[in-house]
Short mmCIF file of C-alpha atoms in Angstrom, two decimals:
data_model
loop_
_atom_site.label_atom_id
_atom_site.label_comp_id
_atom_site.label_asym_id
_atom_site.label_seq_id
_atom_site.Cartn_x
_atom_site.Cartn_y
_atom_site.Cartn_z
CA UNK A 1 31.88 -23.08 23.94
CA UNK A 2 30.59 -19.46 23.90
CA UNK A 3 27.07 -18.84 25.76
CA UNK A 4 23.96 -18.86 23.39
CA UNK A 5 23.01 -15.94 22.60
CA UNK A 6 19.68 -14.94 21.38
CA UNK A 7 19.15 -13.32 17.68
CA UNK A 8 16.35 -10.65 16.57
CA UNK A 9 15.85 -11.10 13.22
CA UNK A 10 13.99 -8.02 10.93
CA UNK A 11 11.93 -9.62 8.44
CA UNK A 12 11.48 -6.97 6.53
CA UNK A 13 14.72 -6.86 5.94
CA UNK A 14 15.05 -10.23 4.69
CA UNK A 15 14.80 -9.94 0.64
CA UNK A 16 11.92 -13.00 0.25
CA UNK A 17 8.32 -13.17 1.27
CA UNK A 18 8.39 -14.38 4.65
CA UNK A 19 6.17 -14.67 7.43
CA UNK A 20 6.62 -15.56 11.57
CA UNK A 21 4.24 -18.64 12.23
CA UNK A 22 3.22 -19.71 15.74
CA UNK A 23 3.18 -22.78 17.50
CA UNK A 24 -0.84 -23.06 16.50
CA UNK A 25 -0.21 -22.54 13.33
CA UNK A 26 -1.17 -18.21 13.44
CA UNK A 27 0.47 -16.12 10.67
CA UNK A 28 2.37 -14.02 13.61
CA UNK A 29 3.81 -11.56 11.16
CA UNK A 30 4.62 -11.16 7.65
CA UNK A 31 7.36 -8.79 5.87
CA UNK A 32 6.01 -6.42 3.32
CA UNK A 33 7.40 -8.63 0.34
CA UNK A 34 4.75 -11.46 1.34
CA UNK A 35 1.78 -8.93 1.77
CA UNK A 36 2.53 -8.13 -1.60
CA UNK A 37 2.73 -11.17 -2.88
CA UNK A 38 -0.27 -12.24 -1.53
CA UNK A 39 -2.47 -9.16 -1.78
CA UNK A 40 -3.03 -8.59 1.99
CA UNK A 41 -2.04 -9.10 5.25
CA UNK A 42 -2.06 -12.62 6.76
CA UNK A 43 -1.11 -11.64 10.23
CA UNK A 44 -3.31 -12.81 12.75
CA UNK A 45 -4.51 -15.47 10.54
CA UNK A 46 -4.52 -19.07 10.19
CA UNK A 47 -1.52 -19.81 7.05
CA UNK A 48 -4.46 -22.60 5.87
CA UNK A 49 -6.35 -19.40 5.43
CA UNK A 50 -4.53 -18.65 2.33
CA UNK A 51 -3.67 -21.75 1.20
CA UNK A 52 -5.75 -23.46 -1.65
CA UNK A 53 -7.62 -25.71 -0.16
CA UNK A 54 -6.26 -28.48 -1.94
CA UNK A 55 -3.03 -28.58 0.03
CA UNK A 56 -4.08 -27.80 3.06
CA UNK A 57 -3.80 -31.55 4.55
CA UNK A 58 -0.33 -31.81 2.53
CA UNK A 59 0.75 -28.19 4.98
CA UNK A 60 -0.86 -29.84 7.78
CA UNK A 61 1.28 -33.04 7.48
CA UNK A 62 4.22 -30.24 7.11
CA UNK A 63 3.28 -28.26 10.47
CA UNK A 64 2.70 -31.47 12.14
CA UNK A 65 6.31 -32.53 11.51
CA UNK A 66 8.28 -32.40 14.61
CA UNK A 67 9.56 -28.77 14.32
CA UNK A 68 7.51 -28.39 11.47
CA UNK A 69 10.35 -27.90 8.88
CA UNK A 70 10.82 -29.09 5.33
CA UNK A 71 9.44 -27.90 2.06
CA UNK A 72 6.19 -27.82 0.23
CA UNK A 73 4.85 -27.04 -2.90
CA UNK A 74 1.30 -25.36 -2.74
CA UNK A 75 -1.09 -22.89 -4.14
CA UNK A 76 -1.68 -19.89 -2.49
CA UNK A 77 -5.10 -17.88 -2.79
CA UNK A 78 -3.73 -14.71 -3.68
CA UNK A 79 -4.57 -11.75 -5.61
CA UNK A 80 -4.40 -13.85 -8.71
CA UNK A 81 -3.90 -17.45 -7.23
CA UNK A 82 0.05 -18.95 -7.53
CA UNK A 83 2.33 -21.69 -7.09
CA UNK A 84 4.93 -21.26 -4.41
CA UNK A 85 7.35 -23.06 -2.69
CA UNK A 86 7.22 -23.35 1.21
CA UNK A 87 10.42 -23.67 3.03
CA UNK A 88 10.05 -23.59 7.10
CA UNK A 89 12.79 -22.83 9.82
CA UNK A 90 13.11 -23.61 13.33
CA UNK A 91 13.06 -20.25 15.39
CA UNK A 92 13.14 -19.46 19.33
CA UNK A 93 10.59 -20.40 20.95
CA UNK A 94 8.48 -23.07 18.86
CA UNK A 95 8.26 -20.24 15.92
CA UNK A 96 8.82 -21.02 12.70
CA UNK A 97 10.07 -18.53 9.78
CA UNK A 98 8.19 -20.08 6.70
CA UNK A 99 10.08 -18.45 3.26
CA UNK A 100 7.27 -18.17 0.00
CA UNK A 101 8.83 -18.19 -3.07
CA UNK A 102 6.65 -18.13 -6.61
CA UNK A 103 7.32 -21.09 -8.92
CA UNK A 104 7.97 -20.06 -12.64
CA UNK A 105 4.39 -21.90 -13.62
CA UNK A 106 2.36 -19.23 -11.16
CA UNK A 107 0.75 -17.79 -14.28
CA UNK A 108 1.21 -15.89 -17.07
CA UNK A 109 3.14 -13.25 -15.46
CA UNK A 110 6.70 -13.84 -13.90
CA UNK A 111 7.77 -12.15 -10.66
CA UNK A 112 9.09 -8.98 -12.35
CA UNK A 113 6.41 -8.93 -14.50
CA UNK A 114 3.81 -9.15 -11.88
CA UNK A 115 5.42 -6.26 -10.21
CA UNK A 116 5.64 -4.15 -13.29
CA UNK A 117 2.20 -4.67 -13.97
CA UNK A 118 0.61 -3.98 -10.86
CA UNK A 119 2.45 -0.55 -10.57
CA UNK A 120 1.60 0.78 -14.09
CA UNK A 121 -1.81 1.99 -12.85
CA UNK A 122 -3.09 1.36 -16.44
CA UNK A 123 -5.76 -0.17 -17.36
CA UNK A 124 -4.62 -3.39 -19.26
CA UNK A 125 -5.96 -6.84 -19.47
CA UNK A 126 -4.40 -10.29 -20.28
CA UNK A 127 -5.96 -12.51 -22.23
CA UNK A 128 -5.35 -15.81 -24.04
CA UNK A 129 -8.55 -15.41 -26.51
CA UNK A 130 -10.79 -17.55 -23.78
CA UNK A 131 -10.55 -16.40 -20.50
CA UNK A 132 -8.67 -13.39 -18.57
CA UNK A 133 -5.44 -14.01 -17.37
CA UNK A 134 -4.59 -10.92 -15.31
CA UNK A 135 -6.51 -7.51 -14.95
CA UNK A 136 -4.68 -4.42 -13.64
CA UNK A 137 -7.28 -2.91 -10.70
CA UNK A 138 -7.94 -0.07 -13.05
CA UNK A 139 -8.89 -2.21 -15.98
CA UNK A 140 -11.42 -4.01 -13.05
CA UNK A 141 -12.62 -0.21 -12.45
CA UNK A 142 -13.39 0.46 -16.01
CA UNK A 143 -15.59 -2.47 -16.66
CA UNK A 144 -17.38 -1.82 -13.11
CA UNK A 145 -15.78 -5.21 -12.20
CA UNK A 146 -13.49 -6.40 -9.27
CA UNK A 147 -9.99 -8.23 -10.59
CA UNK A 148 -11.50 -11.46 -9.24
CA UNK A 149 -14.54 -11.11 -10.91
CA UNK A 150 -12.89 -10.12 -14.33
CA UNK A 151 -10.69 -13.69 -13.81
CA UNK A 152 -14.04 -15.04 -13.54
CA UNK A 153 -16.39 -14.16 -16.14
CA UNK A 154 -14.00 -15.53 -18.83
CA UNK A 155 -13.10 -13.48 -21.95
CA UNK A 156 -14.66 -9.88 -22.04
CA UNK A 157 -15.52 -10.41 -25.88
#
């Protein structure tokens, strides 16, 4: 049997939203593809911090797992707020790699979609004829709005 050897792996160079989490739970790091996903950057962080708060005692039963692996299904507070599904790996050292990926009920807006929209730099406006959907950041601009507070006010007529 060949020695162990020890493995550095890039996240960002892993094509999911992923994110190194610590043995207290700490967002260590997160690739580019989760900061997007998300809105921000959760490194540093505690990964309840962005996790509805509804299913933050289901995650906690998940990191309390020995080696905290499995799967979860969750909401994370994001930009606009999403369903995902949690997977978490062992890594060296007590670390975990935790993968995000969007369930196809996170909105009205599908993965592409989202992306498409969000680059456009238009401003456009989703709506379902009683309440706001999605809101592009320059749609929030022209109404003197944030996005959250255009997904909050209902419909703009």
């Amino acid at each position: 049997m060949a020695p162990s050897q020890k493995v550095t792996v890039d996240i960002d160079a892993i094509p999911l939203a992923v994110a190194l989490i610590g043995v207290d739970a700490q967002v260590a790091a997160a690739n580019s593809r989760l900061v997007s996903m998300i809105g921000r950057d959760p490194s540093g962080q505690a990964l309840l911090g962005f996790v509805d708060e509804r299913d933050r005692v289901d995650l906690g039963h998940l990191l309390a797992r020995p080696g905290g692996i499995g799967r979860i299904e969750l909401r994370l507070c994001a930009r606009a707020p999403m369903n995902a599904v949690v997977r978490m790996v062992p890594a060296d050292g007590g670390l975990r790699l935790a993968f995000f990926e969007p369930t196809a009920d996170d909105g009205p807006l599908g993965d592409i979609a989202t992306q498409a929209f969000e680059v456009l730099g238009q401003g456009i406006v989703i709506g379902d004829g009683t309440r706001i959907l999605a809101a592009t950041p320059s749609a929030a601009r022209l109404f003197g709005r944030s996005v959250e507070e255009l997904l909050e006010i209902g419909s703009l007529f």
